PDB file of C-alpha atoms in Angstrom:
ATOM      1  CA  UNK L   1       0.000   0.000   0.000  1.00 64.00           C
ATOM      2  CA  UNK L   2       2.618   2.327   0.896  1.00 67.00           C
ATOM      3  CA  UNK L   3       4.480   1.493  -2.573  1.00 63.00           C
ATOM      4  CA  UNK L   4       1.046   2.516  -4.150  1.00 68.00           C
ATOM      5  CA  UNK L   5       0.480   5.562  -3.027  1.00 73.00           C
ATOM      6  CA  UNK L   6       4.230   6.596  -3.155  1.00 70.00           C
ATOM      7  CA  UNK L   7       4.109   5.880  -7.002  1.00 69.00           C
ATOM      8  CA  UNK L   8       0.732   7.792  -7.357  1.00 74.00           C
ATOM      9  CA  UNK L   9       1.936  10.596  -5.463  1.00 77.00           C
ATOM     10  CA  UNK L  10       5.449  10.605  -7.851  1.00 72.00           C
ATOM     11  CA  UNK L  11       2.830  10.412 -11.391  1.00 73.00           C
ATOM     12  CA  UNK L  12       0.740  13.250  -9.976  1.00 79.00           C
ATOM     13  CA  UNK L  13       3.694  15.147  -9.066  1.00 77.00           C
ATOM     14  CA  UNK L  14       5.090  14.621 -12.469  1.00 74.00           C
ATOM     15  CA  UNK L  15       1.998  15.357 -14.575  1.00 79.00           C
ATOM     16  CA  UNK L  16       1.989  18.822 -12.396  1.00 81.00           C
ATOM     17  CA  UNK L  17       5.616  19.304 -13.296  1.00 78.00           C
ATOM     18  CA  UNK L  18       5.245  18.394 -16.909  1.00 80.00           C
ATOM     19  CA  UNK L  19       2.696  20.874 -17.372  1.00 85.00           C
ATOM     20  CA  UNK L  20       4.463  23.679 -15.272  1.00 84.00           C
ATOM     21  CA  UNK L  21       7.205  22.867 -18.238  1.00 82.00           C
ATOM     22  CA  UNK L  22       5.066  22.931 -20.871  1.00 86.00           C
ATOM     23  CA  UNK L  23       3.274  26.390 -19.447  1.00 88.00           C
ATOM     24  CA  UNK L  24       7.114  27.466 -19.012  1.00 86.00           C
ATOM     25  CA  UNK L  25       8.028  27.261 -22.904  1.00 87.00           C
ATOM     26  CA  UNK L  26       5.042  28.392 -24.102  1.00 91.00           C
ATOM     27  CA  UNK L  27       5.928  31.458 -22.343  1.00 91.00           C
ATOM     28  CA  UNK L  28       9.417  31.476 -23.463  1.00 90.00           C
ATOM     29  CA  UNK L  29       8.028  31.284 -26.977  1.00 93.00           C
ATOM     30  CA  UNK L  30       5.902  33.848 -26.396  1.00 93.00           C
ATOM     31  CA  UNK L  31       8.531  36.158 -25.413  1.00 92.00           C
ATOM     32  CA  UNK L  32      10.949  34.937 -28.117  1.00 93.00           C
ATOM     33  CA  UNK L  33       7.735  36.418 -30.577  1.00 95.00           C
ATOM     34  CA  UNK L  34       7.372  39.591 -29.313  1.00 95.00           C
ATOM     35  CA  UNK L  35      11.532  40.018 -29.040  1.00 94.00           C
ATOM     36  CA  UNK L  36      11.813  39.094 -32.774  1.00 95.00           C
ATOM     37  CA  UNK L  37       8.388  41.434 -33.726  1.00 96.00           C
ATOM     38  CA  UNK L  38      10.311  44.794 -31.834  1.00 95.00           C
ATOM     39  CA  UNK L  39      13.281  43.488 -33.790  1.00 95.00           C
ATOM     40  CA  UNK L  40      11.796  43.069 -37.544  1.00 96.00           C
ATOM     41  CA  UNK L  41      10.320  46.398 -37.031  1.00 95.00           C
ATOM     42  CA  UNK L  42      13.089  47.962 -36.581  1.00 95.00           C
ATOM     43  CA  UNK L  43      15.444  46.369 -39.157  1.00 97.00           C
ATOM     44  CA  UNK L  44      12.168  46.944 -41.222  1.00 97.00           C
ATOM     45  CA  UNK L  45      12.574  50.627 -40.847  1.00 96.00           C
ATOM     46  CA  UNK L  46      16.262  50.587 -41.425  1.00 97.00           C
ATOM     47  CA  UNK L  47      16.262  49.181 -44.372  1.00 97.00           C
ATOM     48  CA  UNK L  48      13.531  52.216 -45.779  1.00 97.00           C
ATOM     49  CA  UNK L  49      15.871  55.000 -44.540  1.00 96.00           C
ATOM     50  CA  UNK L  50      18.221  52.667 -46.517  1.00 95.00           C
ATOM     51  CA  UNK L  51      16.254  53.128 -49.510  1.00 96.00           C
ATOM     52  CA  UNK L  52      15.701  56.746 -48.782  1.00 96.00           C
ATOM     53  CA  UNK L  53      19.193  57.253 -48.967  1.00 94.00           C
ATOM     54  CA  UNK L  54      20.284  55.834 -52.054  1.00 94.00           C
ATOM     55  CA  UNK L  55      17.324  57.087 -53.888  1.00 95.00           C
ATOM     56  CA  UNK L  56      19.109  60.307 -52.377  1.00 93.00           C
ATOM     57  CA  UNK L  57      22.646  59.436 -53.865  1.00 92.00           C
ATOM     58  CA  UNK L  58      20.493  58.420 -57.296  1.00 92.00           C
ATOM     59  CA  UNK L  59      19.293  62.238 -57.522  1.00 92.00           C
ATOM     60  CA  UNK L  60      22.459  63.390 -56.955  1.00 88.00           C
ATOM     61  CA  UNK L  61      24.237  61.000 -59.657  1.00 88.00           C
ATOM     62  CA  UNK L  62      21.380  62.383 -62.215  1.00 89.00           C
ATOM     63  CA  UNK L  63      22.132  66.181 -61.038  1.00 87.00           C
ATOM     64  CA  UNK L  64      25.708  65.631 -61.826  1.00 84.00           C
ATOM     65  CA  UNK L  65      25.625  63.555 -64.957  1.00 85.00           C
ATOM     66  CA  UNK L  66      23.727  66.600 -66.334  1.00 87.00           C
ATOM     67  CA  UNK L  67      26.476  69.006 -64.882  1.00 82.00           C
ATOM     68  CA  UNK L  68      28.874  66.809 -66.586  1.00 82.00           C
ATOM     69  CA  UNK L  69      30.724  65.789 -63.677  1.00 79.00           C
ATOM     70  CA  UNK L  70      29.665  62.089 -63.428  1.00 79.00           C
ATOM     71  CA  UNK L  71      29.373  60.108 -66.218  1.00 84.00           C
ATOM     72  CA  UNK L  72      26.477  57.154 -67.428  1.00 90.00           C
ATOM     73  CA  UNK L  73      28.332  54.320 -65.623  1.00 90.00           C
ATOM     74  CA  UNK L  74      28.164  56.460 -62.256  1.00 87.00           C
ATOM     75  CA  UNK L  75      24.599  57.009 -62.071  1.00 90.00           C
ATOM     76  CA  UNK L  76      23.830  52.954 -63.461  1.00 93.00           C
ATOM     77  CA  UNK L  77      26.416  51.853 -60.369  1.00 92.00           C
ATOM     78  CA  UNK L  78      24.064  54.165 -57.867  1.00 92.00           C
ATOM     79  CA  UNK L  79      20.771  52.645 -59.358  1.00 94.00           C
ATOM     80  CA  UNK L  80      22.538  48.855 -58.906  1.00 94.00           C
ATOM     81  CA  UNK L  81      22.896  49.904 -55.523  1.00 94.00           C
ATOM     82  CA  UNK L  82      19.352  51.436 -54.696  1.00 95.00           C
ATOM     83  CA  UNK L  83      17.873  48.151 -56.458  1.00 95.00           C
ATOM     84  CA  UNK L  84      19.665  45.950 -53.810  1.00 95.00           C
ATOM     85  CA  UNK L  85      18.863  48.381 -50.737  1.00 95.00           C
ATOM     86  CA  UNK L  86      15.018  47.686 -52.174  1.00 96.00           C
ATOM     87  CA  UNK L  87      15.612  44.464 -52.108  1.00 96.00           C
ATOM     88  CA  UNK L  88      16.685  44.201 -48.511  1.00 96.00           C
ATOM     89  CA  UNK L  89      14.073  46.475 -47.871  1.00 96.00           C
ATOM     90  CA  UNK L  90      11.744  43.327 -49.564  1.00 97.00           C
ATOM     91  CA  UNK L  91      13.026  40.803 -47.073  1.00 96.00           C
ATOM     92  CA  UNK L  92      12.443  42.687 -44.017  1.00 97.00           C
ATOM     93  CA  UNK L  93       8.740  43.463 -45.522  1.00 97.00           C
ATOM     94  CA  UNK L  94       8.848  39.269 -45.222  1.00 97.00           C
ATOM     95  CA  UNK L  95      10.714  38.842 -42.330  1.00 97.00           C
ATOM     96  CA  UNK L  96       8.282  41.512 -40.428  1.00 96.00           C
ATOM     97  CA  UNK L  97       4.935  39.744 -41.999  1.00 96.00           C
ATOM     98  CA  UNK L  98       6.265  36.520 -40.433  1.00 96.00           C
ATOM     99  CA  UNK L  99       7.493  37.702 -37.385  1.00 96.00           C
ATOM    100  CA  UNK L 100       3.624  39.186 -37.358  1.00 95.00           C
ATOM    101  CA  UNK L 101       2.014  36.071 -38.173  1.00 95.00           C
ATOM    102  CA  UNK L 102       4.191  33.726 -35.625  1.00 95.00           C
ATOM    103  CA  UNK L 103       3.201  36.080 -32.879  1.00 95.00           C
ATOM    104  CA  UNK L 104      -0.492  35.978 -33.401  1.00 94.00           C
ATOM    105  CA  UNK L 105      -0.260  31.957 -33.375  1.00 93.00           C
ATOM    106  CA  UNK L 106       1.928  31.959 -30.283  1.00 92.00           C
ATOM    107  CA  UNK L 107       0.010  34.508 -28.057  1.00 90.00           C
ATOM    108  CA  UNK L 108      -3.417  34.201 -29.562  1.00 90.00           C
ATOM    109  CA  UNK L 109      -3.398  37.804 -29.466  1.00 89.00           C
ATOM    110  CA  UNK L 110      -2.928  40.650 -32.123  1.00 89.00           C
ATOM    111  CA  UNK L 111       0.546  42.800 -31.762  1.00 88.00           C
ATOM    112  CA  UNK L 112      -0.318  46.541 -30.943  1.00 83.00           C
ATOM    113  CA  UNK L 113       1.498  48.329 -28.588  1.00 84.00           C
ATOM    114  CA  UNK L 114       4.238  46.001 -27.853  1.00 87.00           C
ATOM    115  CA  UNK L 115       6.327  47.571 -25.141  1.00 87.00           C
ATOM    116  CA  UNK L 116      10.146  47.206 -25.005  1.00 85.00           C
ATOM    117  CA  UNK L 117      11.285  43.681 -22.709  1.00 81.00           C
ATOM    118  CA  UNK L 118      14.361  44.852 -20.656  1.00 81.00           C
ATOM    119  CA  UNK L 119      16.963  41.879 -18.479  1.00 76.00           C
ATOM    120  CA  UNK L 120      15.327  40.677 -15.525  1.00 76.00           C
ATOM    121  CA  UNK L 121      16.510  43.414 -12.245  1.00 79.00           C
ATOM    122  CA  UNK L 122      17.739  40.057 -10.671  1.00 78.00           C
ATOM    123  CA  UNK L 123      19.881  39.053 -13.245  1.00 80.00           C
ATOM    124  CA  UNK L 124      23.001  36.956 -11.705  1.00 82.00           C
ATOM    125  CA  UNK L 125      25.952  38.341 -12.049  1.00 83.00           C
ATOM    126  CA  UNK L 126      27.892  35.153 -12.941  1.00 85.00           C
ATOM    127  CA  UNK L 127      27.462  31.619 -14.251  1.00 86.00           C
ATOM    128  CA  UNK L 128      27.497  29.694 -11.310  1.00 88.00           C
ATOM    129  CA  UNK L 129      25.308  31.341  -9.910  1.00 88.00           C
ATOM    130  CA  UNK L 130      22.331  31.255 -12.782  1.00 85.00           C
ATOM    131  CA  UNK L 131      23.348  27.629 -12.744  1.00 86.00           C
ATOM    132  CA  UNK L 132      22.378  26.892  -9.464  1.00 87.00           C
ATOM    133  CA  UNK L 133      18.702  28.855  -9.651  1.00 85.00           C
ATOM    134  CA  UNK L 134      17.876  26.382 -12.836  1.00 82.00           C
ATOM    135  CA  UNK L 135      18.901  23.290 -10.598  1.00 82.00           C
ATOM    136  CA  UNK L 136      16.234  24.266  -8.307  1.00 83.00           C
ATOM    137  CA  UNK L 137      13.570  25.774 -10.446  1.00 81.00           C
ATOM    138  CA  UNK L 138      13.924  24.394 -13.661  1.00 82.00           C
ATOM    139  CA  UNK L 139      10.134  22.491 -14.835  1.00 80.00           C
ATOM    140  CA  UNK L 140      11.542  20.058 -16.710  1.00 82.00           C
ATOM    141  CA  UNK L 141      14.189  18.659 -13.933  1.00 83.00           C
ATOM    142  CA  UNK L 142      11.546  18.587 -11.458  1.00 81.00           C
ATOM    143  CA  UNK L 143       9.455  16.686 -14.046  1.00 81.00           C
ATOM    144  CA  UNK L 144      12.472  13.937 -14.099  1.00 83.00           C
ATOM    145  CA  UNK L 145      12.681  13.651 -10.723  1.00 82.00           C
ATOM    146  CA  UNK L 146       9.398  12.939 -10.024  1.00 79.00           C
ATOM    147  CA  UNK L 147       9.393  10.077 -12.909  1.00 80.00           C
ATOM    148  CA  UNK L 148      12.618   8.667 -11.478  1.00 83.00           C
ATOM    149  CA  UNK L 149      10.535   8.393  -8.055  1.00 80.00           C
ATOM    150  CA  UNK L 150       7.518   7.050 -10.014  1.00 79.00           C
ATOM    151  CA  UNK L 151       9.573   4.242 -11.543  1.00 80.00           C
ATOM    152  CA  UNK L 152      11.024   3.418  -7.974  1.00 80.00           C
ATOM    153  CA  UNK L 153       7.409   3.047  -6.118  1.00 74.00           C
ATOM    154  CA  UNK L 154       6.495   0.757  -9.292  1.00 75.00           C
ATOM    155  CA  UNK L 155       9.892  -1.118  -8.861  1.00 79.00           C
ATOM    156  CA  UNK L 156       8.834  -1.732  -5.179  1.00 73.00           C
ATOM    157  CA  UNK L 157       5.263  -3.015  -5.847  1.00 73.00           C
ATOM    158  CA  UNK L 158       6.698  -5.155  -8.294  1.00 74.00           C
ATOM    159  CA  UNK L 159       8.959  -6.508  -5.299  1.00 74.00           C
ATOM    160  CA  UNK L 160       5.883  -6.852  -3.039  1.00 71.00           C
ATOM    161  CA  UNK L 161       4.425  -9.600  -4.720  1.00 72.00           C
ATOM    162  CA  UNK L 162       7.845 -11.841  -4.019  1.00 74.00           C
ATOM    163  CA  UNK L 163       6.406 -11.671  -0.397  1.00 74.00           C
ATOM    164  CA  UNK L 164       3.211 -13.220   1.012  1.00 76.00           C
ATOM    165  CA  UNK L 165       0.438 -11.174   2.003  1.00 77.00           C
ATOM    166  CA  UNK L 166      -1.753 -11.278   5.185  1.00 79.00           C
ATOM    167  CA  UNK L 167      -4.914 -10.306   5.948  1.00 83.00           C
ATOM    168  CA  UNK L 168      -6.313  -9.530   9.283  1.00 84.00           C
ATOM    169  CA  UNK L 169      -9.942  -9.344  10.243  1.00 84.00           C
ATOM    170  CA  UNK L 170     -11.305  -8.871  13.239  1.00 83.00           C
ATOM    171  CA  UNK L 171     -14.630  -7.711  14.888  1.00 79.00           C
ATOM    172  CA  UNK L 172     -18.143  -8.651  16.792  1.00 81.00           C
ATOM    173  CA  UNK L 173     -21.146 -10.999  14.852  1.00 77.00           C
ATOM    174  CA  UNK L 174     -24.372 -12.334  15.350  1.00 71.00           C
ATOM    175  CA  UNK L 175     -25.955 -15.561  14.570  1.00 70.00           C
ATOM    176  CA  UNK L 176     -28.625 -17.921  14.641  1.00 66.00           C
ATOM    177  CA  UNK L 177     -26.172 -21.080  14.147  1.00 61.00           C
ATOM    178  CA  UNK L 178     -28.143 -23.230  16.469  1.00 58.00           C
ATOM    179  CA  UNK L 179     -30.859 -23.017  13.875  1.00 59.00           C
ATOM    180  CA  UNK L 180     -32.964 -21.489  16.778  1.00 58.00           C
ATOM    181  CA  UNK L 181     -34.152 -18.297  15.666  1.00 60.00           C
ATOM    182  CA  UNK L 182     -35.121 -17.164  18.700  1.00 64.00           C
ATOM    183  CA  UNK L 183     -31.427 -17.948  20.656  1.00 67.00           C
ATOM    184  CA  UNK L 184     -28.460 -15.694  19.004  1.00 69.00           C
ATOM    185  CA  UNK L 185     -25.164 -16.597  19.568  1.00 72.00           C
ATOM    186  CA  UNK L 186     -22.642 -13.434  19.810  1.00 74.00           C
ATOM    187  CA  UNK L 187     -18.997 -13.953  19.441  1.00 78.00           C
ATOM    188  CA  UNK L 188     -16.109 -11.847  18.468  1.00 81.00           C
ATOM    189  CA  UNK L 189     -13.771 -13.632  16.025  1.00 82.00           C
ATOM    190  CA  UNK L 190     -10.062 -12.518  14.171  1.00 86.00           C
ATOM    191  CA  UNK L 191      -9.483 -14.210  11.301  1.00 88.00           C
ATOM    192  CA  UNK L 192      -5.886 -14.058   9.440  1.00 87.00           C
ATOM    193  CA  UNK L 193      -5.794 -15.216   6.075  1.00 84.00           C
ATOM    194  CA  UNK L 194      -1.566 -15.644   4.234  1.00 82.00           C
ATOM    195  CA  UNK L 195      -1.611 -15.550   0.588  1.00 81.00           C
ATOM    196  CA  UNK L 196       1.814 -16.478  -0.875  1.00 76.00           C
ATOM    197  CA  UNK L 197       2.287 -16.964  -4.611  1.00 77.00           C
ATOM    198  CA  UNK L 198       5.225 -19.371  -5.051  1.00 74.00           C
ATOM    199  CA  UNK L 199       5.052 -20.146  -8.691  1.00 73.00           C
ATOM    200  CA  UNK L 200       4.120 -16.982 -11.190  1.00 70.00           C
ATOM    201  CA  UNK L 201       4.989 -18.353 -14.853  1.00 72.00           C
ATOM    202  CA  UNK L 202       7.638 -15.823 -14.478  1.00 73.00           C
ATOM    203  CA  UNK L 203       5.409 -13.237 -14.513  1.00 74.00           C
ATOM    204  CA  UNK L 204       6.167 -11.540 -11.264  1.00 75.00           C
ATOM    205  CA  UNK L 205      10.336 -11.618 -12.188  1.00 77.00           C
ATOM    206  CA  UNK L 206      10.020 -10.052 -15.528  1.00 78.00           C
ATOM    207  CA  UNK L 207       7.893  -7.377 -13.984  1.00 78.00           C
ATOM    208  CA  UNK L 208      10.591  -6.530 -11.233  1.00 77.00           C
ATOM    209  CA  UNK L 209      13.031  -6.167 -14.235  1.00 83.00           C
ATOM    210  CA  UNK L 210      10.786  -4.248 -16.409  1.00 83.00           C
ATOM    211  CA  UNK L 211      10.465  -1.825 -13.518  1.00 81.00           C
ATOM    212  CA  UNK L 212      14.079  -1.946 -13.130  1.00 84.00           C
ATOM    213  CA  UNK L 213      14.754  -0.764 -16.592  1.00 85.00           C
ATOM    214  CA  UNK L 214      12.507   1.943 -15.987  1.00 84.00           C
ATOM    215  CA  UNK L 215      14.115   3.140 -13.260  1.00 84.00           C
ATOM    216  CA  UNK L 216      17.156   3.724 -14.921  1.00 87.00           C
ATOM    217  CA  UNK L 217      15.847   4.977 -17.927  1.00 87.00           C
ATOM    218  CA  UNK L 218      14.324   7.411 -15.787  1.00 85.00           C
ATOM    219  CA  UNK L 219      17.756   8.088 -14.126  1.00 88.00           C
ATOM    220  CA  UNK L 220      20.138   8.236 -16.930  1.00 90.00           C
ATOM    221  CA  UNK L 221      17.009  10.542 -18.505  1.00 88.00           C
ATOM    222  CA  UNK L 222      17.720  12.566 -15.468  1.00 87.00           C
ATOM    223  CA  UNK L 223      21.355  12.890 -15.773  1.00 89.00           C
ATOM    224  CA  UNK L 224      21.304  13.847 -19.343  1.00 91.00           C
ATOM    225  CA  UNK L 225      19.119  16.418 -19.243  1.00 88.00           C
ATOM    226  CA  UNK L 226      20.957  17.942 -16.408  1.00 88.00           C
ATOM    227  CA  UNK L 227      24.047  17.775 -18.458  1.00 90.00           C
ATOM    228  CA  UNK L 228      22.210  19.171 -21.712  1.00 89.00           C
ATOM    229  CA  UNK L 229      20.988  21.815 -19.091  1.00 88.00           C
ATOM    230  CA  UNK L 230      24.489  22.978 -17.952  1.00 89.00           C
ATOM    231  CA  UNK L 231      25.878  22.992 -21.607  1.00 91.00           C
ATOM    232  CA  UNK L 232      23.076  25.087 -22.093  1.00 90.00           C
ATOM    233  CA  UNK L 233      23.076  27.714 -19.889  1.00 89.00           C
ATOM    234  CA  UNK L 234      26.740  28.171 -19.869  1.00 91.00           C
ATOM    235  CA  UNK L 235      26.572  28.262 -23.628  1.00 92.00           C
ATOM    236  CA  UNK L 236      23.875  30.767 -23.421  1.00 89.00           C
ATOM    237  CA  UNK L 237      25.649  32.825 -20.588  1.00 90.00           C
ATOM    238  CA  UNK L 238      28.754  32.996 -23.173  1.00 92.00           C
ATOM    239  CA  UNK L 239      26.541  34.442 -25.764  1.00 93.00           C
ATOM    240  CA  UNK L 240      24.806  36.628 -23.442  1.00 89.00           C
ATOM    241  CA  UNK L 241      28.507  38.230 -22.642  1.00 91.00           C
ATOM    242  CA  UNK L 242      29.237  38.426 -25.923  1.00 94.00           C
ATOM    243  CA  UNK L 243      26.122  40.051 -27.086  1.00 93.00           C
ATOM    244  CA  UNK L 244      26.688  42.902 -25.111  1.00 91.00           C
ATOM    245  CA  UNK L 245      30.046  43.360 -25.600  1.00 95.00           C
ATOM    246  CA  UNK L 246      29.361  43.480 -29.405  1.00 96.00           C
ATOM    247  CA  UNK L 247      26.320  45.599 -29.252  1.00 95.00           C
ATOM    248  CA  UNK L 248      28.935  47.813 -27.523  1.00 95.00           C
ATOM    249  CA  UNK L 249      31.334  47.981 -30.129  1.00 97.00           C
ATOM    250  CA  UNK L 250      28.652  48.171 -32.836  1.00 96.00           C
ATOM    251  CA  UNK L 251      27.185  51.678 -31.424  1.00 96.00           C
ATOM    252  CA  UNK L 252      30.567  53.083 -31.805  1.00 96.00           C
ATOM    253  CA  UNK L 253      31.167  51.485 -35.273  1.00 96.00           C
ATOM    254  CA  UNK L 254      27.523  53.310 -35.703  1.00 96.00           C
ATOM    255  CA  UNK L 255      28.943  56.830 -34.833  1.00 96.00           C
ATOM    256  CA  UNK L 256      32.293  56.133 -36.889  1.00 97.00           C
ATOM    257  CA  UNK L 257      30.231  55.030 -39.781  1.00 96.00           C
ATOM    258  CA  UNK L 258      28.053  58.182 -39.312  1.00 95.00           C
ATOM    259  CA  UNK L 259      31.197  60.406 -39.820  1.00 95.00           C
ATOM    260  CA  UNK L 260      32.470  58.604 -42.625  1.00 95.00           C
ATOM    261  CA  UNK L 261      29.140  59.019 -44.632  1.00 94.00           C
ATOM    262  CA  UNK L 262      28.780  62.421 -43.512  1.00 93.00           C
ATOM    263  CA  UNK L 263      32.441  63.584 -44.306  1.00 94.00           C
ATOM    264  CA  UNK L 264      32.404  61.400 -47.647  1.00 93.00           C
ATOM    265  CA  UNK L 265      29.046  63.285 -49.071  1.00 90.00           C
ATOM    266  CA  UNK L 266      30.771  66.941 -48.329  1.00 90.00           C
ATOM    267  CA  UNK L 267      33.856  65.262 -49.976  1.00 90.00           C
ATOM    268  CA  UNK L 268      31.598  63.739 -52.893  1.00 87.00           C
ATOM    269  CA  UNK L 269      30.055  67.430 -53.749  1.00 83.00           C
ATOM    270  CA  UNK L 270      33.293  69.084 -53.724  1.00 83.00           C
ATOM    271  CA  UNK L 271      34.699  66.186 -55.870  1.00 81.00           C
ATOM    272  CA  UNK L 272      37.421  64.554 -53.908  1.00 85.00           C
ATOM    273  CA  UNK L 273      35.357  61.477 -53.471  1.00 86.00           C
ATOM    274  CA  UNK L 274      34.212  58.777 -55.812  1.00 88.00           C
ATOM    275  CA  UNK L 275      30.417  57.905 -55.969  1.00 89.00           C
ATOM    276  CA  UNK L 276      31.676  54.680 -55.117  1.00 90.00           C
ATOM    277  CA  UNK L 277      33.678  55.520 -51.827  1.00 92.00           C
ATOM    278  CA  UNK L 278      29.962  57.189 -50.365  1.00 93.00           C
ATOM    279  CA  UNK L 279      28.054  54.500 -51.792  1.00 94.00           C
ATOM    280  CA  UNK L 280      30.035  52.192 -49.440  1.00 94.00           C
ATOM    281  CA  UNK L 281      30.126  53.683 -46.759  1.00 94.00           C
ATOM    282  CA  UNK L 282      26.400  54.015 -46.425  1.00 94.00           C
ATOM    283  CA  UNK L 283      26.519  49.939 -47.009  1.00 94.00           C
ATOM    284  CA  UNK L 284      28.469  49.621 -44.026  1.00 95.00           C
ATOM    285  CA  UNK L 285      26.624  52.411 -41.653  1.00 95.00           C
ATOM    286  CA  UNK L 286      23.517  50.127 -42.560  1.00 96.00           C
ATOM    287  CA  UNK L 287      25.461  47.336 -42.139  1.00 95.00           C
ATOM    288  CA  UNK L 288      26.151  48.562 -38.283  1.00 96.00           C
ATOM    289  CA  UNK L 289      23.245  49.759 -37.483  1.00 96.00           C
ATOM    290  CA  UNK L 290      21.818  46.374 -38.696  1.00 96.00           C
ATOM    291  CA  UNK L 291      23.953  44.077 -36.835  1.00 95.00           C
ATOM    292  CA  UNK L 292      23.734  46.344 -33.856  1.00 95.00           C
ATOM    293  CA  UNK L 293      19.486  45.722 -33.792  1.00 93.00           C
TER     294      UNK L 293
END
């Protein structure tokens, strides 16, 4: 009995923690959607000042090829250049129509105002520690742990019916055994009744192993995901770092590339720069300001 409810308590505990895991990356999806919608919509809108600007630079090339100061092959390189800013304009039209469409299917909910998702304020400071908080909260360890102790109450009732069982009654009758109906005999009997199957076909022994096996399937189950779990986060914790050190170095790129496009255009008018040298350099300020997003 105790084996029984042991394993019933483990399976409800597990169903609860399977569905805490299952609430847990639904949520994480969720907030994956509306991260990559803020994102799309901005690398949407850089990519039509992208446009914006080379249909700029275009205007220009046609201003000066009537001036006589750029020829036919400048203003067809400028237009080459426009028609592949439009077309990166194109994908991020797709990219943001997705990013629209996953969002509705993983929230249920139509994107309007969409406010900005900043780090957790509790954010640990270092590995080890963020390691240790998913050791004690993560859904889906809890969820092994209460299988592994499932698959141990159902290896001991499996090793329950090696044993005999007894059965103890006990408690006050009434009867008529005399056959006299009108003389009732009381007594107060215990009875105690030993059941012990010897010989099972086998039955009973290839159950025990059965439950075995479970057991450490549900063990070495354990210990894999808790080893996919700290290749995880520590993998994640590295990118993390790294993220922010390059979105660091891209804002200052950002500003560099600014400069460059700025200085180039006064440099373009007054003819001591090649359309080409300004048409590059606003490639790589969108470039920046792309990667940065």
């Amino acid at each position: 009995t105790r084996s029984r409810t042991r394993m019933a308590r483990a399976a409800l505990d597990s169903a609860q923690a399977r569905l805490l895991d299952t609430q847990t990356t639904v949520t994480l999806n969720a907030v994956v959607a509306h991260l990559n919608l803020l994102r799309c919509r901005v690398l949407r809108e850089l990519a039509q000042e992208n446009v914006a600007r080379h249909e700029s630079i275009v205007q220009q090339a046609y201003e000066r090829l009537a001036l006589g100061a750029d020829t036919q092959a400048d203003v067809a390189q400028a237009q080459s250049r426009l028609k592949r800013a439009e077309s990166l304009l194109s994908e991020a039209d797709a990219a943001l129509q997705t990013a629209y469409a996953t969002y509705t299917r993983t929230t249920g909910l139509e994107p309007r105002h969409l406010e900005e998702v900043l780090p957790p304020p509790g954010m640990p400071s270092d590995v080890e520690t963020l390691l240790q908080i998913a050791e004690k909260q993560n859904p889906t360890l809890a969820m092994y742990l209460q299988e592994i102790r499932a698959a141990k109450g159902e290896k001991e009732l499996n090793e329950s019916t090696f044993f005999p069982s007894v059965q103890l009654e006990a408690g006050p009758s009434n009867s008529d055994r005399g056959g006299n109906r009108e003389r009732w005999v009381y007594s107060f009997d215990v009875t105690v009744g030993v059941q012990w199957n010897i010989f099972s076909s086998g039955a009973d022994v290839e159950g025990l192993r059965s439950a075995s096996a479970k057991e450490r399937a549900a063990r070495q189950n354990f210990y894999d995901f808790m080893d996919s779990l700290r290749l995880d986060m520590r993998s994640t914790w590295d990118s993390y770092q790294a993220a922010k050190e390059e979105y660091a170095h891209y804002k200052e790129a950002i500003i560099y590339n600014q400069r460059t496009c700025d200085a180039y255009h006064q440099q373009f008018l007054l003819g001591t720069r090649s359309l080409l040298d300004v048409l590059d350099s606003e490639s790589e300020l969108y470039t920046s300001r792309s990667q940065a997003e």
